[in-house]
Short mmCIF file of C-alpha atoms in Angstrom, two decimals:
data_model
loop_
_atom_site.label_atom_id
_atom_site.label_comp_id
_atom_site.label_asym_id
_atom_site.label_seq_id
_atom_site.Cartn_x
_atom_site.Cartn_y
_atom_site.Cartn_z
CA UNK A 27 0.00 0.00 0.00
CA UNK A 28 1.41 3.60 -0.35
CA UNK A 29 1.62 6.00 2.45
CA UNK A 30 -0.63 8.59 2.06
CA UNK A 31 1.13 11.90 1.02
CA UNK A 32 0.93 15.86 1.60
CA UNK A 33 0.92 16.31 -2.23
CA UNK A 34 -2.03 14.02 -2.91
CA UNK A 35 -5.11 16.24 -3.81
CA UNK A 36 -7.13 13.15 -3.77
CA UNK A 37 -10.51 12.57 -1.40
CA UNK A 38 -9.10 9.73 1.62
CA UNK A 39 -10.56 7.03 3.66
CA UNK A 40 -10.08 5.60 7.02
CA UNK A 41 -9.35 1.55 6.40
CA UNK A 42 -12.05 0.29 9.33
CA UNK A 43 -9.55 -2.50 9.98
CA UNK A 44 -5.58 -1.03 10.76
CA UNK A 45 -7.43 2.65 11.11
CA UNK A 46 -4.62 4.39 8.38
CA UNK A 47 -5.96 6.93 6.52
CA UNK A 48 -5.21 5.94 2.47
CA UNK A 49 -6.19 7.69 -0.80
CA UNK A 50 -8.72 6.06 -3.38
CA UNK A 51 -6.13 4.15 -5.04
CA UNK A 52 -4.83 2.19 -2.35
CA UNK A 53 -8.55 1.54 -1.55
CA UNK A 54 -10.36 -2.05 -3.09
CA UNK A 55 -13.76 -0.59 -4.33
CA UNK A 56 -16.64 -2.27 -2.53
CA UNK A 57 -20.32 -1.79 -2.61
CA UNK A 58 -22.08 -1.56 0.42
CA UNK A 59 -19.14 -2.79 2.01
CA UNK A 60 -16.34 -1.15 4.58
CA UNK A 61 -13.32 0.74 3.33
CA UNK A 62 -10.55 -1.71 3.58
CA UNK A 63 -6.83 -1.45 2.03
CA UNK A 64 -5.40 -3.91 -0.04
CA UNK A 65 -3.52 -5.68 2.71
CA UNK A 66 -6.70 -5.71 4.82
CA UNK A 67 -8.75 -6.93 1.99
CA UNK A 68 -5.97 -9.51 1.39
CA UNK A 69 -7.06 -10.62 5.25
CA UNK A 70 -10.62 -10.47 4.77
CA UNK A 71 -12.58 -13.22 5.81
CA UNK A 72 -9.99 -15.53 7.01
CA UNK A 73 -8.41 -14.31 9.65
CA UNK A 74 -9.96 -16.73 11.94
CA UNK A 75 -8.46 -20.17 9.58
CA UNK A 76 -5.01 -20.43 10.51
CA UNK A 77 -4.67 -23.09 7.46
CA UNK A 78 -5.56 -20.47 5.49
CA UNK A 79 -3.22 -17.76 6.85
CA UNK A 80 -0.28 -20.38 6.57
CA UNK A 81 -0.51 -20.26 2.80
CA UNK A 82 -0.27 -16.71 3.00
CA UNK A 83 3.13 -15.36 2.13
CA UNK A 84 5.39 -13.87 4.54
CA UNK A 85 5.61 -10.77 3.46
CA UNK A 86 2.09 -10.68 3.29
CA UNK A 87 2.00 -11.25 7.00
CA UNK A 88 4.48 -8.87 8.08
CA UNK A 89 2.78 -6.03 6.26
CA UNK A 90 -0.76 -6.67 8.14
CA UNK A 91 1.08 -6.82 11.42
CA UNK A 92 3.04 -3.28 10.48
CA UNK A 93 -0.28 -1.68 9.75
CA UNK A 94 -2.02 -2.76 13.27
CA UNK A 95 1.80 -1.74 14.75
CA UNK A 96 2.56 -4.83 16.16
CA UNK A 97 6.25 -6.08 16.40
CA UNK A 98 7.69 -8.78 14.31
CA UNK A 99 11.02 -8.52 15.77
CA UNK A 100 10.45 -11.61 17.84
CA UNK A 101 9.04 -14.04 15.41
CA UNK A 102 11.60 -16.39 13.40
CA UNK A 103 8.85 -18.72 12.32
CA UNK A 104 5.64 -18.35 10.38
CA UNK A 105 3.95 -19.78 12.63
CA UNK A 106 4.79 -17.03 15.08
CA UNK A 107 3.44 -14.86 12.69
CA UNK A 108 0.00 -16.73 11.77
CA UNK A 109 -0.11 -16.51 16.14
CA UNK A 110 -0.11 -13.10 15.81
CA UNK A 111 -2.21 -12.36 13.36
CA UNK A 112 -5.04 -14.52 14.84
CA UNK A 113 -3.98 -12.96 18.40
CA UNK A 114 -5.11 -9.19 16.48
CA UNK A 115 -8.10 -10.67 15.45
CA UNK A 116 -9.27 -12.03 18.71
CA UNK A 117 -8.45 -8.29 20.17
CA UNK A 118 -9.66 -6.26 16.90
CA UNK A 119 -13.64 -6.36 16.01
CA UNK A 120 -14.30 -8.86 13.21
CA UNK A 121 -14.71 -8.31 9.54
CA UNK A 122 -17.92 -9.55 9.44
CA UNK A 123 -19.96 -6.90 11.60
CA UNK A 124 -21.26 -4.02 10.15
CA UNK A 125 -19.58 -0.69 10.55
CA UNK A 126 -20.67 2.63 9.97
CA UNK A 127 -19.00 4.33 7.29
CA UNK A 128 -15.87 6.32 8.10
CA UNK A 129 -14.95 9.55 8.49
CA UNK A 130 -14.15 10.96 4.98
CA UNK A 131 -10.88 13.65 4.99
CA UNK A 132 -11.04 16.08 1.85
CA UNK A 133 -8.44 18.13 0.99
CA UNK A 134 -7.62 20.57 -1.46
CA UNK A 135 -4.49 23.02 -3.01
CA UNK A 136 -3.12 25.48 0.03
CA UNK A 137 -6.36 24.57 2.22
CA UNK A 138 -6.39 23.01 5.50
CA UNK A 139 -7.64 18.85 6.06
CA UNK A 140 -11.53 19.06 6.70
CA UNK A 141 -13.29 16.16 8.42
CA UNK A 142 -16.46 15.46 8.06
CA UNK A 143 -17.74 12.82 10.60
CA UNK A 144 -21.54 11.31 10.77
CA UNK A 145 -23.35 12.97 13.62
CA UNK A 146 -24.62 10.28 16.58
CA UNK A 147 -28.29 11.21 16.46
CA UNK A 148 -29.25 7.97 18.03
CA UNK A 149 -27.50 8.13 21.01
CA UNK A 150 -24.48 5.75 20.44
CA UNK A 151 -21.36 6.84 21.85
CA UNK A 152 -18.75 7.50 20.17
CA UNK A 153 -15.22 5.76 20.97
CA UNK A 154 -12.91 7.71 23.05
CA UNK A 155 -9.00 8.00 22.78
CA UNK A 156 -9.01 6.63 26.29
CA UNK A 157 -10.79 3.20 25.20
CA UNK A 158 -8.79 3.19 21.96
CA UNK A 159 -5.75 2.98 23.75
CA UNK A 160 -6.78 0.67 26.14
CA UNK A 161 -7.46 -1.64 23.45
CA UNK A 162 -4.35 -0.94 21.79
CA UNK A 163 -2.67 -2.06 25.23
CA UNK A 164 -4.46 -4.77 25.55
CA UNK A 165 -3.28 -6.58 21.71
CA UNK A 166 0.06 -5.48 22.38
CA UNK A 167 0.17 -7.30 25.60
CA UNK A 168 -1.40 -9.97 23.95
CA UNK A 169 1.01 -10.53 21.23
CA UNK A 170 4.30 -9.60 23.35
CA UNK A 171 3.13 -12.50 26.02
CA UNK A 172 2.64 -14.58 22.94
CA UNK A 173 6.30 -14.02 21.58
CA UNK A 174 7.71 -14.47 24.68
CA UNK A 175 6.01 -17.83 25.54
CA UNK A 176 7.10 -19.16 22.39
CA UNK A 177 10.69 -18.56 23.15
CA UNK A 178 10.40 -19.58 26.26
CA UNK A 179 9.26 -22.98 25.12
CA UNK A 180 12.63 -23.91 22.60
CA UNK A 181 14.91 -22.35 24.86
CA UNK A 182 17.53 -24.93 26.61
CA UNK A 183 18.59 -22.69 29.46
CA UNK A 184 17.62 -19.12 30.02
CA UNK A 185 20.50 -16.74 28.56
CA UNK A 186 21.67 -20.26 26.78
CA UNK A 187 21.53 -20.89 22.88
CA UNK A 188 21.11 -24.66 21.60
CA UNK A 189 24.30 -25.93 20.82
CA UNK A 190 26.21 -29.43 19.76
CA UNK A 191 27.77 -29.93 22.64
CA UNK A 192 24.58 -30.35 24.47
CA UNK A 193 23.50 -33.29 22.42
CA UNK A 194 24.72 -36.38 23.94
CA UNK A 195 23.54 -38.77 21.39
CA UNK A 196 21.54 -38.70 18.11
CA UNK A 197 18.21 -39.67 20.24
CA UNK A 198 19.12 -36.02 21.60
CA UNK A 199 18.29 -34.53 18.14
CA UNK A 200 14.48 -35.66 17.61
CA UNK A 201 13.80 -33.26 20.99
CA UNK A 202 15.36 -30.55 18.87
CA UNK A 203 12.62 -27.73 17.99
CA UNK A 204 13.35 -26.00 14.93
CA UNK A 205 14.85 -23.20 16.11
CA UNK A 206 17.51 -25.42 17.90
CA UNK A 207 18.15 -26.85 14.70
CA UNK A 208 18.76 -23.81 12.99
CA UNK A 209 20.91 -22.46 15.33
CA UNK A 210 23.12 -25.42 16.05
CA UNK A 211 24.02 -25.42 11.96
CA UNK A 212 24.58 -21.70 12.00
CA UNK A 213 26.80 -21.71 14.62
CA UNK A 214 28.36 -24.52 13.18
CA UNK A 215 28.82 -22.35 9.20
CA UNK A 216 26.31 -25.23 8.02
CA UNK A 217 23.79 -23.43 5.19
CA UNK A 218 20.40 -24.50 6.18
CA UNK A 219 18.58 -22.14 2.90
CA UNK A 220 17.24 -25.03 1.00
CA UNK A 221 15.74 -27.06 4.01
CA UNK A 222 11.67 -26.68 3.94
CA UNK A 223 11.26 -29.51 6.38
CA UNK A 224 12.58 -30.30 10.02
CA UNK A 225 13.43 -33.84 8.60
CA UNK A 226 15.64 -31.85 6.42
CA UNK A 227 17.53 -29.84 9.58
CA UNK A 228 17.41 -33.00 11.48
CA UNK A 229 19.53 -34.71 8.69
CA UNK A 230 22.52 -31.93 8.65
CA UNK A 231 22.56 -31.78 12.40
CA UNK A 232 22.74 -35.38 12.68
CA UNK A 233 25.75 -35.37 9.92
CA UNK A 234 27.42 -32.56 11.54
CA UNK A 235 26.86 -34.52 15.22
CA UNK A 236 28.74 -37.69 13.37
CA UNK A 237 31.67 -35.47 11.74
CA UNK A 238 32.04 -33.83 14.44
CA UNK A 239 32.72 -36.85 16.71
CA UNK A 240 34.90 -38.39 13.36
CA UNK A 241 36.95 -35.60 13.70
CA UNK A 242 37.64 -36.38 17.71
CA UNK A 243 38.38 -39.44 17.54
CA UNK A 244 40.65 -39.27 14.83
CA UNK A 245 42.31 -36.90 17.25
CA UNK A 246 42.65 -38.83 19.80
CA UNK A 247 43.47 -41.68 18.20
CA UNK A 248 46.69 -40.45 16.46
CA UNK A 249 47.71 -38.52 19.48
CA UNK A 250 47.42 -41.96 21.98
CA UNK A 251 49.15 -43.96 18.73
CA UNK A 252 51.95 -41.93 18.19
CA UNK A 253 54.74 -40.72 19.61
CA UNK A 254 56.77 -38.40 16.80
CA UNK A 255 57.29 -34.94 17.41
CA UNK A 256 56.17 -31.53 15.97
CA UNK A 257 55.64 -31.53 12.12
CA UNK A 258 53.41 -34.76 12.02
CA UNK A 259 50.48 -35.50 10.24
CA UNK A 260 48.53 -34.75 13.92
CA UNK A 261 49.48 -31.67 13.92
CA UNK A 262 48.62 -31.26 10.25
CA UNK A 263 45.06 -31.84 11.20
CA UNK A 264 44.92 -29.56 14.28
CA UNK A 265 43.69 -25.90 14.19
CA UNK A 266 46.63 -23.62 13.70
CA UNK A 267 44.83 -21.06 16.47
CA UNK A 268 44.07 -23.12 19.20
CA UNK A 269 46.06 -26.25 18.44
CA UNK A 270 43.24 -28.43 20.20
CA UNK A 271 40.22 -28.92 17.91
CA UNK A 272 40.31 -30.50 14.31
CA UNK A 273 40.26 -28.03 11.32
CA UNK A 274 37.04 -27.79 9.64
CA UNK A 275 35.99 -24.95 8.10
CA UNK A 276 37.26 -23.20 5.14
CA UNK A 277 37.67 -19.67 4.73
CA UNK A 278 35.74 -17.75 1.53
CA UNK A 279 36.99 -16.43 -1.03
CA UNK A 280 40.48 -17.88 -0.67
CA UNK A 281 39.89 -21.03 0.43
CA UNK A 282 41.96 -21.46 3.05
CA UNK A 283 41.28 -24.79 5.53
CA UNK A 284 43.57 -23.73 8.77
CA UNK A 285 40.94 -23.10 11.43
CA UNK A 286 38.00 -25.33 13.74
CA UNK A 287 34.64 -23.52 13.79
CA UNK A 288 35.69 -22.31 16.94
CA UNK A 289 38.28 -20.11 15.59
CA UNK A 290 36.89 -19.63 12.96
CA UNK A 291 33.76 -17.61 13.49
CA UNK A 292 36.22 -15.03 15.30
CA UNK A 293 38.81 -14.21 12.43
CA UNK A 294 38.37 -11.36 10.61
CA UNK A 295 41.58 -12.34 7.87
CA UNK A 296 43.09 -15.74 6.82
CA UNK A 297 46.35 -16.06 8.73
CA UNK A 298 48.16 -17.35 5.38
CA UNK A 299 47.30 -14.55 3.14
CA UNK A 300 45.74 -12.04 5.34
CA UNK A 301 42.49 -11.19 2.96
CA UNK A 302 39.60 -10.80 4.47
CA UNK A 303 37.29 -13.50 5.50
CA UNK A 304 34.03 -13.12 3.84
CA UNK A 305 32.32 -16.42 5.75
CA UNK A 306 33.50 -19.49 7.18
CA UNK A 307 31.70 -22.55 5.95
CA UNK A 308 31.53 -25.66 7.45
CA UNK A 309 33.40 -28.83 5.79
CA UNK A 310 32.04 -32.03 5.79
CA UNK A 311 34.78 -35.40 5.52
CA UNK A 312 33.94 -37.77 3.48
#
């Protein structure tokens, strides 16, 4: 939708659902219906089917919750979103019930914005700022106690991320929400983009969880076999940093393998040819 502007000439309209005043373009033409924008519109009549909302886009989601001023900050899933959307439709009156038209806002060339409102001849009262805020408080307390109990619920420890040290065995990983998942492979440099399904996460943090213990135990076992000194293949194998974990990550754009993840994530240049590290990306043994 486009903001409404100072240099429009045009007549506006109130939308009766996120209450933001839009010219007649940015208005879908209705008869005997409510003025609603095109994102509202978009929203109309199934804001109460979350199956229906999950097909929706993202974007699409986003931009109804920016219009009613609710934060998005919080959410990482759709699902989150869909949660809010239905939570502002459980606060907000529903699209269904007749309203009374809105208050029309003319304006013309060097001349101040003239309301015109209808006049309450049969003794309804008319909303007050007080109410209207009250309800306003009321969604966002709504949705911010709905963000935060969905954290609270994939959260390990408080103040704690998920991480692949915590997993014990792969049983461990089927408790995993999403969200663990996800950030388990990014702290790991493991690209997650083209994974739709949790089956999908499940199966890189499941190979990661097996390379990583590979890469221990081949470790171990060469330092416990041998008994050579500096210059040996263990050493050739060891993170030139910390001299403790196995190197596996490479360094983009040059390509560079001399780091664990560990390190890795904190250099800001390769230590061979000192150009700057763009990303460090996991590597998987074969």
């Amino acid at each position: 939708n486009r903001a409404p502007k100072h240099t429009c000439n045009q007549s506006r309209h109130v939308c009766m659902d996120c209450k933001k005043s839009y010219c007649s373009h940015c208005f879908t033409p209705q008869d005997l219906q409510p003025w609603l924008c095109h994102t509202c519109q978009r929203f109309r009549g199934i804001l109460f089917e979350r199956a229906e909302l999950m097909k929706l886009k993202v974007k699409d989601l986003r931009d109804y919750l920016h219009l009613h001023e609710i934060p998005t900050q919080m959410c990482r899933e759709k699902e989150e979103l869909v949660d809010l959307v239905l939570c502002v439709s459980d606060v907000s009156p529903t699209s269904d019930t007749h309203i009374p038209p809105p208050p029309v806002t003319t304006q013309e060339p060097n001349t101040p914005i003239i309301t015109v409102s209808p006049s309450t001849d049969n003794g309804t009262t008319e909303v007050g700022p007080q109410t209207q805020a009250t309800e306003d408080g009321q969604m966002f307390a709504c949705c911010l106690s709905l963000c935060q109990s969905s954290d609270s619920e994939e959260v390990l420890a408080p103040g704690r991320r998920a991480s692949l040290s915590d997993l014990r065995s792969v049983e461990d990983i089927e408790a995993l929400s999403v969200r663990q998942l996800k950030e388990i492979l990014a702290r790991n440099f493991v690209d997650y983009k083209g994974c739709c399904e949790k089956w999908e996460l499940m199966e890189r943090v499941t190979r990661l969880y097996h390379d990583q213990k590979d890469l221990q135990n081949m470790v171990s076992n060469a330092t416990e076999g041998t008994d050579a000194g500096p210059g040996t293949a263990v050493e050739e194998n060891l993170c030139k940093i910390c001299m403790d974990s196995p190197i596996d990550c490479v360094f983009l754009e040059c390509g560079h393998m001399v780091t664990c993840t560990k390190c890795g994530k904190r250099m800001n240049e390769c230590p061979i040819c000192r150009q700057y590290v763009v990303r460090a990306v996991h590597v998987f043994r074969s």
